């Protein structure tokens, strides 16, 4: 892609997100979301392949429908209350419409059908942007609406997302689809805790961004888009492959890695709020996600593809530095958990 066009697209992505994050007016927030949507489509169609065109079309139609619903909800709220301010969104019907629209933009179940197909049709670089940066603006809007949301609706959608995210990823062999269903499952945890503890919601989202970025960077370095390619990664780059195993286990939420921290704190908060049964159900649904994470680690570490390269192991030195910080955060953040309890 032309460097001028690339810089303009990346600047538009940044401007759209910053506009939504800093807005006080619903129309300004909506404009930021639209800039974000329109800016990423050229990145999706950078490779003129039918799958990329299909993915960008599905993404555009879904985001356009969700944006129309956002406009409807904020117009209805302004008609009833006479204000366009984001922090004055007290009409229950408008709040429900707005939350459904934002959750559709994020890909929370049962509004998730577009996410696996779109992510599968994109390159790993664009998939990283879609899975991390594109979620910042909708998540910020959800955070501002947290105290007016319907708790029962959020709990139901959160449990549905963890179940569908785990169940859908079990039968997948493409790493991008597995990461899409992993995203759906993690979003379920965030949605479930949003109204009860916005602080834990922010913590979970921050750690999700770090862990997902690390895994995407590793897949880019290993150039692996399916399980068959993952089986040949160990002979080529054994050190990085070993770290990718730990990153997968961290994303699954196994102690003593970083991914265990948000699940532990969220389950504790749910028990404090007398939602013990719900905490048990959402923890049991996480076992589905754990299965396909463990299957990926098994494929990487305990299987060896036929005709594997017999050359001596190589290390991509030029790609080592940019992985060190996110990798450290992905694996070693759990010992800081006492500080979160103090906060």
Coordinates of C-alpha atoms in Angstrom, one line a residue:
X1 CA 0.0 0.0 0.0
X2 CA 1.1 3.5 -0.8
X3 CA 2.8 5.0 2.4
X4 CA 0.8 8.2 2.1
X5 CA -2.5 6.3 1.9
X6 CA -1.3 4.0 4.8
X7 CA -0.5 7.0 7.0
X8 CA -3.8 8.6 6.2
X9 CA -5.7 5.4 7.1
X10 CA -3.9 4.9 10.4
X11 CA -4.4 8.6 11.3
X12 CA -8.1 8.2 10.6
X13 CA -8.2 5.2 12.9
X14 CA -6.6 7.2 15.6
X15 CA -8.7 10.2 15.1
X16 CA -12.0 8.2 15.1
X17 CA -11.1 6.5 18.4
X18 CA -9.9 9.7 20.1
X19 CA -13.0 11.5 18.9
X20 CA -15.3 8.9 20.5
X21 CA -13.2 8.7 23.7
X22 CA -13.2 12.5 24.2
X23 CA -16.8 13.2 23.1
X24 CA -19.6 14.4 25.4
X25 CA -22.2 14.5 22.7
X26 CA -23.8 11.4 21.2
X27 CA -23.5 12.7 17.6
X28 CA -19.8 13.3 18.0
X29 CA -19.4 9.8 19.5
X30 CA -21.3 8.4 16.5
X31 CA -19.1 10.3 14.1
X32 CA -16.0 8.8 15.7
X33 CA -17.4 5.3 15.3
X34 CA -18.2 5.9 11.7
X35 CA -14.6 7.3 11.0
X36 CA -13.3 4.1 12.6
X37 CA -15.4 1.9 10.5
X38 CA -14.6 3.6 7.2
X39 CA -10.9 3.8 7.9
X40 CA -10.4 0.1 8.5
X41 CA -12.2 -1.1 5.3
X42 CA -9.3 -0.1 3.0
X43 CA -7.0 -2.2 5.2
X44 CA -9.3 -5.1 4.9
X45 CA -9.4 -4.9 1.1
X46 CA -5.6 -4.3 0.8
X47 CA -5.3 -7.7 -0.8
X48 CA -7.9 -8.0 -3.6
X49 CA -8.9 -11.5 -2.7
X50 CA -12.6 -12.7 -2.7
X51 CA -12.4 -13.6 0.9
X52 CA -11.1 -10.1 1.8
X53 CA -13.9 -8.5 -0.2
X54 CA -16.5 -10.7 1.5
X55 CA -15.1 -10.0 4.9
X56 CA -15.1 -6.2 4.4
X57 CA -18.7 -6.3 3.0
X58 CA -19.9 -8.3 6.0
X59 CA -18.1 -5.9 8.3
X60 CA -19.5 -2.8 6.7
X61 CA -23.1 -4.1 6.6
X62 CA -23.0 -5.1 10.3
X63 CA -21.4 -1.9 11.5
X64 CA -23.8 0.2 9.4
X65 CA -26.8 -1.5 10.9
X66 CA -25.3 -1.1 14.4
X67 CA -24.6 2.6 13.7
X68 CA -28.2 3.2 12.5
X69 CA -29.4 1.6 15.8
X70 CA -27.1 3.9 17.8
X71 CA -28.6 6.9 16.0
X72 CA -32.1 5.7 16.7
X73 CA -31.4 5.1 20.4
X74 CA -29.7 8.5 21.0
X75 CA -32.4 10.3 19.0
X76 CA -35.1 8.7 21.0
X77 CA -33.4 9.5 24.2
X78 CA -32.9 13.2 23.1
X79 CA -36.6 13.3 22.1
X80 CA -37.7 12.1 25.6
X81 CA -35.2 13.9 27.8
X82 CA -34.2 16.9 25.6
X83 CA -30.5 16.3 25.9
X84 CA -27.8 14.7 23.7
X85 CA -25.3 14.3 26.6
X86 CA -23.8 10.8 26.9
X87 CA -24.0 10.8 30.7
X88 CA -27.7 11.5 30.6
X89 CA -29.1 8.3 29.2
X90 CA -31.8 7.2 31.6
X91 CA -34.6 6.0 29.4
X92 CA -34.7 2.2 29.8
X93 CA -35.8 1.4 26.2
X94 CA -33.2 3.7 24.7
X95 CA -30.5 2.2 27.0
X96 CA -31.4 -1.3 25.9
X97 CA -31.3 -0.3 22.2
X98 CA -28.0 1.4 22.6
X99 CA -26.4 -1.5 24.5
X100 CA -27.5 -3.9 21.8
X101 CA -26.1 -1.7 19.1
X102 CA -22.7 -1.4 20.9
X103 CA -22.6 -5.1 21.6
X104 CA -23.3 -5.8 18.0
X105 CA -20.3 -3.6 17.0
X106 CA -18.1 -5.6 19.5
X107 CA -19.3 -9.0 18.4
X108 CA -20.8 -10.2 21.7
X109 CA -23.1 -13.2 21.4
X110 CA -25.8 -13.6 20.1
X111 CA -24.7 -10.7 17.8
X112 CA -21.4 -12.4 17.0
X113 CA -22.1 -14.1 13.7
X114 CA -20.0 -11.6 11.6
X115 CA -16.9 -11.7 13.7
X116 CA -15.4 -15.2 13.0
X117 CA -16.1 -14.9 9.2
X118 CA -14.7 -11.4 9.0
X119 CA -11.5 -12.2 11.0
X120 CA -10.9 -15.3 8.9
X121 CA -10.9 -13.2 5.7
X122 CA -8.3 -10.7 6.9
X123 CA -4.6 -10.8 7.2
X124 CA -3.1 -11.2 10.7
X125 CA -2.1 -7.5 10.8
X126 CA -5.6 -6.3 10.1
X127 CA -7.0 -8.9 12.4
X128 CA -4.9 -7.5 15.2
X129 CA -6.3 -4.0 14.6
X130 CA -9.9 -5.4 14.5
X131 CA -9.4 -7.4 17.7
X132 CA -7.8 -4.7 19.7
X133 CA -7.9 -1.1 18.5
X134 CA -11.4 -1.2 17.0
X135 CA -12.8 -2.3 20.4
X136 CA -11.6 0.8 22.3
X137 CA -14.3 3.2 21.3
X138 CA -17.3 0.9 21.8
X139 CA -15.9 -0.3 25.1
X140 CA -15.5 3.3 26.3
X141 CA -19.2 4.1 25.4
X142 CA -20.3 0.9 27.3
X143 CA -18.3 2.1 30.3
X144 CA -20.0 5.4 30.3
X145 CA -23.4 3.7 30.2
X146 CA -22.5 1.1 32.8
X147 CA -24.7 2.5 35.6
X148 CA -27.9 2.6 33.4
X149 CA -27.6 -0.8 31.8
X150 CA -30.0 -3.7 32.6
X151 CA -28.1 -6.1 34.9
X152 CA -30.1 -9.2 34.0
X153 CA -29.5 -8.5 30.3
X154 CA -25.8 -8.0 30.7
X155 CA -25.5 -11.2 32.8
X156 CA -27.5 -13.2 30.2
X157 CA -25.4 -11.9 27.3
X158 CA -22.2 -12.4 29.2
X159 CA -23.0 -16.1 29.9
X160 CA -24.2 -16.6 26.3
X161 CA -20.9 -15.2 25.0
X162 CA -18.7 -17.4 27.1
X163 CA -20.7 -20.5 26.1
X164 CA -20.8 -19.7 22.4
X165 CA -17.1 -18.5 22.4
X166 CA -16.0 -21.7 24.0
X167 CA -18.3 -24.0 22.0
X168 CA -17.6 -22.4 18.7
X169 CA -13.8 -22.6 19.0
X170 CA -13.7 -26.3 19.7
X171 CA -14.1 -27.5 16.1
X172 CA -11.9 -24.8 14.5
X173 CA -8.5 -25.4 12.9
X174 CA -7.8 -21.9 11.6
X175 CA -6.0 -19.7 14.2
X176 CA -7.8 -16.6 13.2
X177 CA -11.2 -18.2 13.8
X178 CA -10.0 -19.6 17.1
X179 CA -8.9 -16.0 18.1
X180 CA -12.3 -14.7 17.1
X181 CA -14.2 -17.1 19.3
X182 CA -11.6 -16.4 22.1
X183 CA -12.5 -12.7 21.7
X184 CA -16.2 -13.5 22.0
X185 CA -15.6 -15.6 25.2
X186 CA -13.5 -12.8 26.8
X187 CA -16.1 -10.2 25.9
X188 CA -18.6 -12.3 27.8
X189 CA -16.6 -11.9 31.0
X190 CA -16.3 -8.1 30.5
X191 CA -20.0 -7.7 29.8
X192 CA -21.0 -9.8 32.8
X193 CA -19.0 -7.6 35.3
X194 CA -19.6 -4.2 33.6
X195 CA -22.5 -3.1 35.8
X196 CA -21.2 -4.6 39.0
X197 CA -17.6 -3.4 38.9
X198 CA -16.4 -1.0 36.1
X199 CA -12.9 -1.2 37.5
X200 CA -12.7 -4.9 36.9
X201 CA -14.2 -4.4 33.4
X202 CA -11.3 -2.0 32.6
X203 CA -8.7 -4.4 34.1
X204 CA -10.0 -7.3 32.1
X205 CA -10.1 -5.3 28.9
X206 CA -6.6 -4.0 29.4
X207 CA -5.2 -7.5 30.0
X208 CA -7.2 -8.9 27.0
X209 CA -5.6 -6.3 24.8
X210 CA -2.1 -7.2 26.0
X211 CA -2.5 -10.9 25.8
X212 CA -4.3 -10.9 22.4
X213 CA -1.6 -8.5 20.9
X214 CA 1.1 -10.8 22.1
X215 CA -0.5 -13.9 20.5
X216 CA -1.1 -12.1 17.2
X217 CA 2.5 -10.9 17.2
X218 CA 3.7 -14.4 17.8
X219 CA 1.5 -15.8 15.0
X220 CA 2.9 -13.1 12.7
X221 CA 6.4 -14.0 13.6
X222 CA 5.8 -17.8 13.2
X223 CA 3.7 -17.1 10.0
X224 CA 1.1 -19.6 11.2
X225 CA -2.5 -19.3 10.0
X226 CA -3.7 -22.9 10.8
X227 CA -2.8 -25.8 13.1
X228 CA -0.9 -27.6 10.4
X229 CA 1.5 -24.6 10.1
X230 CA 1.8 -24.5 13.9
X231 CA 3.1 -28.1 14.0
X232 CA 6.2 -27.0 12.0
X233 CA 7.0 -24.0 14.2
X234 CA 8.9 -25.8 16.9
X235 CA 11.9 -27.0 14.8
X236 CA 12.2 -23.5 13.2
X237 CA 12.0 -21.2 16.2
X238 CA 11.9 -23.3 19.4
X239 CA 12.3 -20.4 21.9
X240 CA 9.5 -18.3 20.5
X241 CA 7.3 -21.4 20.2
X242 CA 7.8 -22.2 23.8
X243 CA 6.8 -18.6 24.8
X244 CA 3.7 -18.9 22.5
X245 CA 2.6 -22.0 24.5
X246 CA 2.7 -19.9 27.7
X247 CA 0.8 -17.1 26.0
X248 CA -1.9 -19.5 25.0
X249 CA -2.2 -20.8 28.5
X250 CA -2.3 -17.3 29.9
X251 CA -5.1 -16.4 27.5
X252 CA -7.0 -19.5 28.7
X253 CA -6.8 -18.2 32.3
X254 CA -4.6 -20.8 33.9
X255 CA -2.6 -19.8 37.1
X256 CA 0.0 -18.6 37.7
X257 CA -0.1 -16.6 34.5
X258 CA -1.6 -13.2 33.9
X259 CA -4.9 -14.4 32.3
X260 CA -5.9 -16.0 35.6
X261 CA -6.0 -12.6 37.4
X262 CA -9.2 -11.1 35.9
X263 CA -11.2 -14.3 36.1
X264 CA -10.2 -14.8 39.7
X265 CA -11.2 -11.2 40.6
X266 CA -14.4 -11.3 38.6
X267 CA -15.5 -14.6 40.2
X268 CA -14.8 -13.2 43.6
X269 CA -16.9 -10.1 42.9
X270 CA -19.8 -12.2 41.6
X271 CA -19.8 -14.2 44.8
X272 CA -19.7 -11.0 46.9
X273 CA -22.8 -9.8 44.9
X274 CA -24.7 -13.1 45.8
X275 CA -24.4 -14.4 42.3
X276 CA -22.7 -17.6 43.2
X277 CA -24.6 -19.8 40.8
X278 CA -23.9 -17.4 37.9
X279 CA -20.2 -17.4 38.9
X280 CA -20.2 -21.2 38.8
X281 CA -21.9 -21.3 35.4
X282 CA -19.5 -18.8 33.8
X283 CA -16.5 -20.6 35.3
X284 CA -17.8 -23.9 33.9
X285 CA -18.3 -22.4 30.5
X286 CA -14.7 -21.3 30.5
X287 CA -13.7 -25.0 30.4
X288 CA -14.9 -25.1 26.8
X289 CA -12.4 -22.3 25.9
X290 CA -9.7 -24.1 27.9
X291 CA -10.1 -27.2 25.8
X292 CA -9.2 -25.5 22.5
X293 CA -6.4 -23.5 24.1
X294 CA -4.9 -26.8 25.4
X295 CA -5.5 -28.4 22.0
X296 CA -3.4 -25.7 20.4
X297 CA -0.6 -26.1 23.0
X298 CA -0.7 -29.9 22.3
X299 CA -0.4 -29.4 18.6
X300 CA 2.5 -27.0 19.0
X301 CA 4.5 -29.0 21.6
X302 CA 3.6 -32.7 21.4
X303 CA 3.1 -33.3 17.7
X304 CA 5.5 -33.0 14.8
X305 CA 4.3 -32.7 11.2
X306 CA 5.6 -35.0 8.5
X307 CA 8.2 -33.5 6.3
X308 CA 9.2 -31.1 9.0
X309 CA 12.2 -28.9 8.1
X310 CA 15.5 -30.6 9.0
X311 CA 17.6 -27.4 9.0
X312 CA 19.1 -26.0 12.1
X313 CA 16.8 -23.8 14.3
X314 CA 16.8 -20.1 13.4
X315 CA 15.8 -17.1 15.4
X316 CA 14.4 -13.9 13.9
X317 CA 16.6 -11.4 15.8
X318 CA 15.0 -8.4 14.2
X319 CA 11.6 -9.4 15.6
X320 CA 12.7 -10.1 19.2
X321 CA 12.6 -6.7 20.8
X322 CA 9.1 -5.7 20.0
X323 CA 7.8 -8.9 21.6
X324 CA 9.6 -8.7 24.9
X325 CA 7.4 -6.2 26.8
X326 CA 4.0 -7.6 25.9
X327 CA 5.3 -11.1 26.5
X328 CA 6.5 -10.2 29.9
X329 CA 3.1 -8.6 30.8
X330 CA 1.2 -11.6 29.4
X331 CA 3.1 -14.1 31.5
X332 CA 4.2 -12.3 34.7
X333 CA 1.5 -9.9 35.8
X334 CA -0.3 -12.2 38.4
X335 CA 2.2 -11.4 41.3
X336 CA 0.8 -7.8 41.2
X337 CA -2.6 -9.0 42.2
X338 CA -2.4 -7.7 45.8
X339 CA -2.2 -4.2 44.5
X340 CA -5.5 -4.7 42.7
X341 CA -7.1 -5.8 46.0
X342 CA -5.9 -2.6 47.6
X343 CA -7.4 -0.5 44.8

